[in-house]
Structure formats: C-alpha cells, structure tokens
mmCIF file of C-alpha atoms and ligand atoms in Angstrom:
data_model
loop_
_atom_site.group_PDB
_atom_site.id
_atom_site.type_symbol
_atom_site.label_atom_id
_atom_site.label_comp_id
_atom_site.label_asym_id
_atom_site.label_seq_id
_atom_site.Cartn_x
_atom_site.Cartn_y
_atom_site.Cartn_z
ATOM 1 C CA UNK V 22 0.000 0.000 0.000
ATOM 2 C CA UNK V 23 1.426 3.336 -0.781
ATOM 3 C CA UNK V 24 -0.232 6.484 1.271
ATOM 4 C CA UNK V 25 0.281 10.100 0.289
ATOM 5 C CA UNK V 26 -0.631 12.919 2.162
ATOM 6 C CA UNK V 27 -2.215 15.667 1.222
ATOM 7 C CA UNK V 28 -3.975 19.417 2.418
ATOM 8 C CA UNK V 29 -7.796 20.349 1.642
ATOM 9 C CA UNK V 30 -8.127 23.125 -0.305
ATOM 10 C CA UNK V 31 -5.090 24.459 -2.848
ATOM 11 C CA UNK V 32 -2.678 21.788 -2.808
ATOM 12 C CA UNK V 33 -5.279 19.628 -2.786
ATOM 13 C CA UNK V 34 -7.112 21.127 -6.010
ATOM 14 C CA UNK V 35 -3.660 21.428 -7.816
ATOM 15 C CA UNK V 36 -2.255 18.448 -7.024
ATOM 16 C CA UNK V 37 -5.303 16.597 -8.871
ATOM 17 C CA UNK V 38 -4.000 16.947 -12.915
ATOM 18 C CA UNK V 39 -0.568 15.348 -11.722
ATOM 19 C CA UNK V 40 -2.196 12.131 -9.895
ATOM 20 C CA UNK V 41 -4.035 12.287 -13.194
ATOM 21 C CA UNK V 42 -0.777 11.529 -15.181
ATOM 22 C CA UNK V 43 0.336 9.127 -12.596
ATOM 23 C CA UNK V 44 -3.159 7.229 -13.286
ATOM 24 C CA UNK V 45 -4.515 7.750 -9.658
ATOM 25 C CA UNK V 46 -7.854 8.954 -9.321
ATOM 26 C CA UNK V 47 -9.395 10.031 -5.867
ATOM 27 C CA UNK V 48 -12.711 8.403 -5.241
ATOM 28 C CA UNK V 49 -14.056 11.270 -3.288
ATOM 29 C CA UNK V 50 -14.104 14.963 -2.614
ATOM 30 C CA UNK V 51 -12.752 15.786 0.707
ATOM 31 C CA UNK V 52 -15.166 19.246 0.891
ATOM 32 C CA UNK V 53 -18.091 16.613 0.530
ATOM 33 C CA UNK V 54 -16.655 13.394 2.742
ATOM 34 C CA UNK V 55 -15.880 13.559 6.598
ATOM 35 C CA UNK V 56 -12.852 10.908 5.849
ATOM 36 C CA UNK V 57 -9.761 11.379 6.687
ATOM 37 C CA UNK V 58 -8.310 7.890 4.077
ATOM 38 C CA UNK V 59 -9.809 8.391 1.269
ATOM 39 C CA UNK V 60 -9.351 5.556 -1.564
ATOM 40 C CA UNK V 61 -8.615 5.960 -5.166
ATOM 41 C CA UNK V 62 -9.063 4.114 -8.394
ATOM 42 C CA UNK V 63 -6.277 1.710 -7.953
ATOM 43 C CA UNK V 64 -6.466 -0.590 -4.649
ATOM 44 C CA UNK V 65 -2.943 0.152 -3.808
ATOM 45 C CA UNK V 66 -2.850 3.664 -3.467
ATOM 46 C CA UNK V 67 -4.653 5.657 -0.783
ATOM 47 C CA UNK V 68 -4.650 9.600 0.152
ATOM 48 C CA UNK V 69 -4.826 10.757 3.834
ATOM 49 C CA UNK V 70 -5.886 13.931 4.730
ATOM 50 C CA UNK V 71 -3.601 16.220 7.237
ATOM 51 C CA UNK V 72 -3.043 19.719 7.861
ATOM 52 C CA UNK V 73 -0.391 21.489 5.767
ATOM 53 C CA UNK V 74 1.857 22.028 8.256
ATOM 54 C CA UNK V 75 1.357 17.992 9.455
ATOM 55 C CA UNK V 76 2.440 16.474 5.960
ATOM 56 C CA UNK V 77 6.201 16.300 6.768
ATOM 57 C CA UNK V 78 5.708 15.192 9.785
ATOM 58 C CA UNK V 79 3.535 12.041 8.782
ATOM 59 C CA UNK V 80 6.324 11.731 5.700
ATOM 60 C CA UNK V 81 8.910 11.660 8.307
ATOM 61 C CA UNK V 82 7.590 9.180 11.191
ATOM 62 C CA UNK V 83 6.327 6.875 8.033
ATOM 63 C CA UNK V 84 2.781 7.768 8.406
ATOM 64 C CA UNK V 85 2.676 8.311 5.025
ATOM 65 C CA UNK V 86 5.298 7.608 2.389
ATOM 66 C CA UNK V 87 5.104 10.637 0.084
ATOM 67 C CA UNK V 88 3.036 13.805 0.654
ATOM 68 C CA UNK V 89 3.028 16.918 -0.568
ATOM 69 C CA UNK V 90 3.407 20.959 0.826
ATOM 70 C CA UNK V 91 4.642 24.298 0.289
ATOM 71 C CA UNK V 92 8.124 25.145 0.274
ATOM 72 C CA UNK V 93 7.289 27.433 3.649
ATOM 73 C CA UNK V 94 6.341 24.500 5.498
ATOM 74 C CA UNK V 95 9.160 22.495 4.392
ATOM 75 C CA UNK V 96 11.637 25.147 5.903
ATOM 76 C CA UNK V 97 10.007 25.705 9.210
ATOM 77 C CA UNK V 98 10.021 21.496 9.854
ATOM 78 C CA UNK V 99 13.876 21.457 8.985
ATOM 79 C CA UNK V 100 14.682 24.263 11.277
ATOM 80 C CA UNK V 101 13.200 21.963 13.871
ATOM 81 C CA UNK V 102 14.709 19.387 12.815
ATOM 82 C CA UNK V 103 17.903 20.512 11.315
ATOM 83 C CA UNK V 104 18.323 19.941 7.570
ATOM 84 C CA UNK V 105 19.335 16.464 6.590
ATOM 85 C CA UNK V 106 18.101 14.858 9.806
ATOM 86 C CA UNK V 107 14.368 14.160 9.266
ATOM 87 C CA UNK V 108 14.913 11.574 7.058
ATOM 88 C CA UNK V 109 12.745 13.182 4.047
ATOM 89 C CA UNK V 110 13.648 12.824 0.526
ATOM 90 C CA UNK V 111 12.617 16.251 -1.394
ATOM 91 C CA UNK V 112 13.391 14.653 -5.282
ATOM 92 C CA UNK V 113 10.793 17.486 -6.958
ATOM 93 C CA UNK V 114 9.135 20.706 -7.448
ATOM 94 C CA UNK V 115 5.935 20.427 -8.426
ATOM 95 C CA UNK V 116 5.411 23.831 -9.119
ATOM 96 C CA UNK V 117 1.277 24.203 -7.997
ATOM 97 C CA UNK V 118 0.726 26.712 -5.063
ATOM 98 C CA UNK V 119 2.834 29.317 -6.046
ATOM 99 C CA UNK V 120 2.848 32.129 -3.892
ATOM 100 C CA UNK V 121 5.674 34.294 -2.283
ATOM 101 C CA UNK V 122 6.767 35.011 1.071
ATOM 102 C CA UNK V 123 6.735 39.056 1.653
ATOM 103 C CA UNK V 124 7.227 41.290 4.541
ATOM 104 C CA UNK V 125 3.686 43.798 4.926
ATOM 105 C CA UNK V 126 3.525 46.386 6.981
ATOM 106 C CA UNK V 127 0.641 49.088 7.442
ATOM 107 C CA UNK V 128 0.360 51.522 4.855
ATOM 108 C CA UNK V 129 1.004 54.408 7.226
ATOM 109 C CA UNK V 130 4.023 52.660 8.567
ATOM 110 C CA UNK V 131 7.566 54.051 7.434
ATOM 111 C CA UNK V 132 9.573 50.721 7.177
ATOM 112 C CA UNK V 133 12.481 52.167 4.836
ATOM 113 C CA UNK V 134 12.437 54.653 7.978
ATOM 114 C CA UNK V 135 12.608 52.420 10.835
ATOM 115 C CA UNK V 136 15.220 49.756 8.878
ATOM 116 C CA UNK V 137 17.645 52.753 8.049
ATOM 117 C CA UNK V 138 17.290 54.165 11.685
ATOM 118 C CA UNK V 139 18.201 50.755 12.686
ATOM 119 C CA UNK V 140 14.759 50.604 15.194
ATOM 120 C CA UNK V 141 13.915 47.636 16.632
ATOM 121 C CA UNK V 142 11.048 46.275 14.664
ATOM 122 C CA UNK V 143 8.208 43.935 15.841
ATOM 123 C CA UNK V 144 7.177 41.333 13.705
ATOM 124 C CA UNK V 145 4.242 38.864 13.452
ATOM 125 C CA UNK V 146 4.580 35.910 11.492
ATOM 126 C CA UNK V 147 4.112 31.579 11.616
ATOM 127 C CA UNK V 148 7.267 31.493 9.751
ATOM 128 C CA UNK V 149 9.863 32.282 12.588
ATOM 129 C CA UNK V 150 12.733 30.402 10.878
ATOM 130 C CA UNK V 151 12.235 32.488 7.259
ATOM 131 C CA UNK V 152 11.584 35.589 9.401
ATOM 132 C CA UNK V 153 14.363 35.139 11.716
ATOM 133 C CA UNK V 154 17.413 34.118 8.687
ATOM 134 C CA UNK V 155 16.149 36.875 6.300
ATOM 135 C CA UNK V 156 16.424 39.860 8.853
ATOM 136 C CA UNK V 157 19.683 38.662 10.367
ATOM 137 C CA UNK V 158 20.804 38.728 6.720
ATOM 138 C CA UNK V 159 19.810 42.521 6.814
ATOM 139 C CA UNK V 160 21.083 43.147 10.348
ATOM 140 C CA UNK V 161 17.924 44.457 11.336
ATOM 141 C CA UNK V 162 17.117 43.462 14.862
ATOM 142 C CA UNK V 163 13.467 41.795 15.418
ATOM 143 C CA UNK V 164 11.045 40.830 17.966
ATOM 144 C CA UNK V 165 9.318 37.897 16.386
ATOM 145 C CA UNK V 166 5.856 37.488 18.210
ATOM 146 C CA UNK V 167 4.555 33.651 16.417
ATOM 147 C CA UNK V 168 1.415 33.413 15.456
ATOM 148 C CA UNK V 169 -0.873 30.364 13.932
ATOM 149 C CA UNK V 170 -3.233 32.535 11.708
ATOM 150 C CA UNK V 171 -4.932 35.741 10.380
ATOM 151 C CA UNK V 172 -1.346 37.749 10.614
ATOM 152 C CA UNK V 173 -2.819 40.798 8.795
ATOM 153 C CA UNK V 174 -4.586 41.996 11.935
ATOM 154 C CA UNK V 175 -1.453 42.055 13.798
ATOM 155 C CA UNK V 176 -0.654 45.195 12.784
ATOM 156 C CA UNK V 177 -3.923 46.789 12.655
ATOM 157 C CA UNK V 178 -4.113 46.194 16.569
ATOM 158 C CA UNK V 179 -0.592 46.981 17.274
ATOM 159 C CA UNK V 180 0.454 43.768 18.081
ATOM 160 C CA UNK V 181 3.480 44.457 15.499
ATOM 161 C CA UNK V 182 4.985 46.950 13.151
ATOM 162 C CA UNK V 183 5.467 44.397 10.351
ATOM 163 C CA UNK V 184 3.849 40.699 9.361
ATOM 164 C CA UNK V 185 5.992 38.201 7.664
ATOM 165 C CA UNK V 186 3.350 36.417 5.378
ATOM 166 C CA UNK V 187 2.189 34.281 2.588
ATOM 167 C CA UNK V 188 1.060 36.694 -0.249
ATOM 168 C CA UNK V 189 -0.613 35.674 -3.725
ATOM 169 C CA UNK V 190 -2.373 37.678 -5.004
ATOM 170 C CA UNK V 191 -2.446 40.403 -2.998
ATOM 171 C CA UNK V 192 -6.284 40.897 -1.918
ATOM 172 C CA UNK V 193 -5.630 40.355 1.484
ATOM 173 C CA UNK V 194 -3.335 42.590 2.331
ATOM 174 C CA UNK V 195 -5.107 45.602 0.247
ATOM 175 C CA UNK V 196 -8.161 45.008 1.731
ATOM 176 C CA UNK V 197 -6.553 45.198 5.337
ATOM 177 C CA UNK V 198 -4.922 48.528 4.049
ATOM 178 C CA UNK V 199 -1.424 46.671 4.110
ATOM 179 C CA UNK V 200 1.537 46.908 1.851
ATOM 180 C CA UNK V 201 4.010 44.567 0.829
ATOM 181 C CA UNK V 202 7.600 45.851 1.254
ATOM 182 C CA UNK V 203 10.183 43.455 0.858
ATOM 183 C CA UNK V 204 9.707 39.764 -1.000
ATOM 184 C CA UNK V 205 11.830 37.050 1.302
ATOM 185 C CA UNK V 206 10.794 33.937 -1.452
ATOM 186 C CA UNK V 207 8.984 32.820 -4.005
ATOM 187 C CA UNK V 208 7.248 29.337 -2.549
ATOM 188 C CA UNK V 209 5.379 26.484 -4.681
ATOM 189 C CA UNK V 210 4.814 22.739 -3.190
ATOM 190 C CA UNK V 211 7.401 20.099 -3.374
ATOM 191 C CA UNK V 212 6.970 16.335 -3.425
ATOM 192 C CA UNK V 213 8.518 14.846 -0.208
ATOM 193 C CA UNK V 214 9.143 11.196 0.275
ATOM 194 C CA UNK V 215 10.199 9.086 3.412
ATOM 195 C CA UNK V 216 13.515 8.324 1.713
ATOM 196 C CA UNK V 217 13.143 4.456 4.010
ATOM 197 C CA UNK V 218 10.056 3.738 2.205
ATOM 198 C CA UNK V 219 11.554 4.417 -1.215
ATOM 199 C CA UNK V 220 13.997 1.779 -0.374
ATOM 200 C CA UNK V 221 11.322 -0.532 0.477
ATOM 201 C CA UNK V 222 8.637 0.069 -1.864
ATOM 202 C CA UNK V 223 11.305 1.772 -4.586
ATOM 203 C CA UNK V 224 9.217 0.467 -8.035
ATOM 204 C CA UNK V 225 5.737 1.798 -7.273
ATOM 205 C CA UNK V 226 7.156 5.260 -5.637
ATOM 206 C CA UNK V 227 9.511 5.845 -8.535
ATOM 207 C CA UNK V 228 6.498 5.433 -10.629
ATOM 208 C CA UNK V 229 4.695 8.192 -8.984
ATOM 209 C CA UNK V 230 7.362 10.485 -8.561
ATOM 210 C CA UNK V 231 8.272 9.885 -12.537
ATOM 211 C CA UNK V 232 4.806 10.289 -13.414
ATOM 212 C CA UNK V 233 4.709 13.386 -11.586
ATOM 213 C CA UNK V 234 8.246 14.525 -13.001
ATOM 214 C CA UNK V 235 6.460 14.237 -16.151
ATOM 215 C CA UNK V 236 3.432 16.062 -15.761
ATOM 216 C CA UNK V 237 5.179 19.327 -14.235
ATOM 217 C CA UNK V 238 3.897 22.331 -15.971
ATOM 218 C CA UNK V 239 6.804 24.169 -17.579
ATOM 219 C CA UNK V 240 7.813 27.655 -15.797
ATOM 220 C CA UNK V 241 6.117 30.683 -16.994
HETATM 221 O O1 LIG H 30 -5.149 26.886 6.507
HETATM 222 P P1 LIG H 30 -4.492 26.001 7.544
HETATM 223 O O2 LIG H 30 -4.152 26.743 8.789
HETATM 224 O O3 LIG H 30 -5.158 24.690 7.732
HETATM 225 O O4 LIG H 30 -3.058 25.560 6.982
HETATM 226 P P2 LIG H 30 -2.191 26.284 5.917
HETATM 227 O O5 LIG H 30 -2.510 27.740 5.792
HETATM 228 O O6 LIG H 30 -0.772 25.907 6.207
HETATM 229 O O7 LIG H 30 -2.658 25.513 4.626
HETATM 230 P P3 LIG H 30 -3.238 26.056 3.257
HETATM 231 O O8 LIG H 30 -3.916 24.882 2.624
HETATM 232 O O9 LIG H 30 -3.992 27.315 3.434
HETATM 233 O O10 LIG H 30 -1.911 26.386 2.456
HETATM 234 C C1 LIG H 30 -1.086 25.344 2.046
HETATM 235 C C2 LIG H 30 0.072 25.897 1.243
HETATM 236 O O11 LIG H 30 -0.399 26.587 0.088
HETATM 237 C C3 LIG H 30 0.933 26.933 1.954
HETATM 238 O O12 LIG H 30 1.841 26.309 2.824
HETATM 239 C C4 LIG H 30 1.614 27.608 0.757
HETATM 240 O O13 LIG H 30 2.778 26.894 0.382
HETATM 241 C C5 LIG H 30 0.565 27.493 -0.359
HETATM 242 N N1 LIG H 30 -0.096 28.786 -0.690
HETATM 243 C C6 LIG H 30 -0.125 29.331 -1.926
HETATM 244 C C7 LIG H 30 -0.747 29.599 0.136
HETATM 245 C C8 LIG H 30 -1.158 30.708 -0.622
HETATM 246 N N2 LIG H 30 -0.779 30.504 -1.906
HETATM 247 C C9 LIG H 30 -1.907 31.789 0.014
HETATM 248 N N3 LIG H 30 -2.298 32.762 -0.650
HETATM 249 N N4 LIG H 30 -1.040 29.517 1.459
HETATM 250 C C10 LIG H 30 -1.722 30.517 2.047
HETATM 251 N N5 LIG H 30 -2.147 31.648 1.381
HETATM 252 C C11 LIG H 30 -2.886 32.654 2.185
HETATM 253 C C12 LIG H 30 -2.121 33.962 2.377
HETATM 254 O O14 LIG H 30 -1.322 33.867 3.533
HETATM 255 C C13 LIG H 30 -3.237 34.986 2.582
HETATM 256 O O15 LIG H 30 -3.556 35.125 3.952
HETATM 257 O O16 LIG H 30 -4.077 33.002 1.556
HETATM 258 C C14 LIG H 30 -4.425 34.337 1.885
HETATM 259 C C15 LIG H 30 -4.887 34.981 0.592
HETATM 260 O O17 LIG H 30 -3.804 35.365 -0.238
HETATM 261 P P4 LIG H 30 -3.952 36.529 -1.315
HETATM 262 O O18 LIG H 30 -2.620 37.234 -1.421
HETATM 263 O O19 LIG H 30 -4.298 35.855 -2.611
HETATM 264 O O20 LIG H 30 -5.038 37.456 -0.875
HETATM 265 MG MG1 LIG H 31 -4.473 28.535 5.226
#
C-alpha cells in the first residue's frame, strides 16, 4: 500500500492533474466526505488527509510515504529538525501553489524609515525560521511574536509593526490597508518522500514520482 498525504483546499485542487498523469484517481471529494483515508481508483494507493503544516511530519515518522506541501512549510520542519536529519527525501518541485513570502507592513508605517534608523522592529509571522534568517541577513534586529493565523490583523491592533506572510495575489493585504515591502521567497509545493520507504517500496514510488516529473507544468 502506498499512502500520500495531502492538504484540503489548494494543494489539494492542484495536485489533482498530476495524480491524473500518474493514473490515480481520488474516489471522493474531501469538501463533501468527513474521511480522513480516502481511496482511489487503484487498490494500492490511498490519500490521507492532514493539515499542511502535518504532511512532513507524517512523511517523516512513516505515516505516510510521500506527501506533498509548500516550500514554507518544508523550511520551518527542517529548522526543527535541522536539515538532513528528518529523514525526508525532497526529489521534486511540483510547481502548484505558487505564492511568495513578503514582509507587509501598514500603509502608514515608514519601514524604509525604521530599517535605516536601525529601530527595533516587531514582527508577526508563523514562519519564525524564514523571518528570523532573512532579517539577520539585513542586520535588522526583530522581535518575532509567532502566530498560527490571520497575521494581517497584527498590525492593525498593534500587536506588530510588520507581518511576515504568505502573499498571492495580494487581496488580502489591500483590503486590510497593508503593503508589501520586501519579497523574502517565491514558494510552490514540493513532493517529499520518506527516503526508508523508497527503499522498500522503490518500483511503485519511482512510478509516482516519474509520473509526476512528467506532468510538471513548464515555468512561466
Ligand atoms: O489553513 P491552515 O491553517 O489549515 O493551513 P495552511 O494555511 O498551512 O494551509 P493552506 O492549505 O492554506 O496552504 C497550504 C500551502 O499553500 C501553503 O503552505 C503555501 O505553500 C501554499 N499557498 C499558496 C498559500 C497561498 N498561496 C496563500 N495565498 N497559502 C496561504 N495563502 C494565504 C495567504 O497567507 C493569505 O492570507 O491566503 C491568503 C490569501 O492570499 P492573497 O494574497 O491571494 O489574498
Ligand atoms: Mg491557510
């Protein structure tokens, strides 16, 4: 049995055309079921669904043998972890989820300003690790305050100066009268694969992850 893990919602819904090409078919919409396993066309294959920031985890303990998630999430679990030591395999790009990784502050707020004057800035964000490594690159000096959601209102409450954020395209932060000011990344979601598990079940995983290679839509 091979399981993959997967998010609801984007990865989920991009993720679909390139099981396509790898001639798996899931046998049920996870908006519509309460199931956590869902099956698919072929008996051997089965999905399970986690949150995002869950899918290397179950990749890593062998919950599930390949899964797939953002880029952001995949550098937040190695900073736990320490690259190279959670045992996950990272052999593609698949290039779905695209989004960036952007520092936003409020449109009011003079960040040029309070970088050059070398202020101490407060900063919301879930992604400590990015957060952390891109202003120590910039010898700016930060407060990072970690949050698990809605990071635009940090700001607005003065909770923080700045936000360190997922941004696509943009809607969110305009409509909470925020501006992006600096872009840390550009993020899409990787394939990542309990590199054990490959050696155990290396045919039918190699067949995934070349049907997948395959089916990668070329960069625009
Ligand atoms: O939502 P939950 O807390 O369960 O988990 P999650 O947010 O980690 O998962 P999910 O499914 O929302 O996101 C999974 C992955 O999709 C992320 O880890 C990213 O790699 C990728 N992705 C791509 C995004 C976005 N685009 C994105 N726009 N993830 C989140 N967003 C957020 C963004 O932070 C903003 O608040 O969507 C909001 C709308 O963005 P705009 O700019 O289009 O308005
Ligand atoms: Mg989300």
């Amino acid at each position: 049995m091979i399981t993959l893990a997967l998010s609801k919602g984007r990865i989920f819904d991009e993720i679909m055309p390139l099981l396509a090409a790898a001639g798996i078919e899931v046998l049920e919409d996870p908006e519509k079921s309460r199931k956590l396993i869902l099956p698919t066309n072929r008996p051997d294959v089965r999905v399970v669904l986690v949150r995002a920031t869950d899918v290397p985890t179950y990749v890593q303990y062998g919950g599930a043998d390949l899964g797939v998630c953002g880029k952001d999430t995949l550098i937040e679990h190695s900073a736990e972890w320490g690259a190279g030591r959670s045992g996950l395999y990272l052999p593609l790009d698949l290039r779905i989820a695209q989004c960036r990784v952007s520092v936003a502050v409020r449109s009011d707020f003079d960040y040029a300003q309070a970088v050059k004057q070398g202020s101490r800035l407060k900063v919301a964000t879930k992604y400590t690790a990015i957060a952390r490594d891109f202003f120590a690159s910039k010898g700016v000096h930060v407060d990072l305050i970690k949050l698990y959601g809605s990071m635009e209102l940090a700001p607005l409450i003065g909770l923080s100066d700045a936000i360190v954020d997922l941004v696509s395209t943009g809607n969110t932060l305009k409509a909470n009268h925020l501006v992006e000011v600096e872009r840390i990344m550009d993020i899409s979601s990787h394939l990542v694969v309990n590199q054990a598990m490959l050696k155990l079940k290396q045919a039918p995983l190699r067949r995934i992850i070349d049907a997948f290679a395959g089916a990668i839509r070329p960069a625009d």
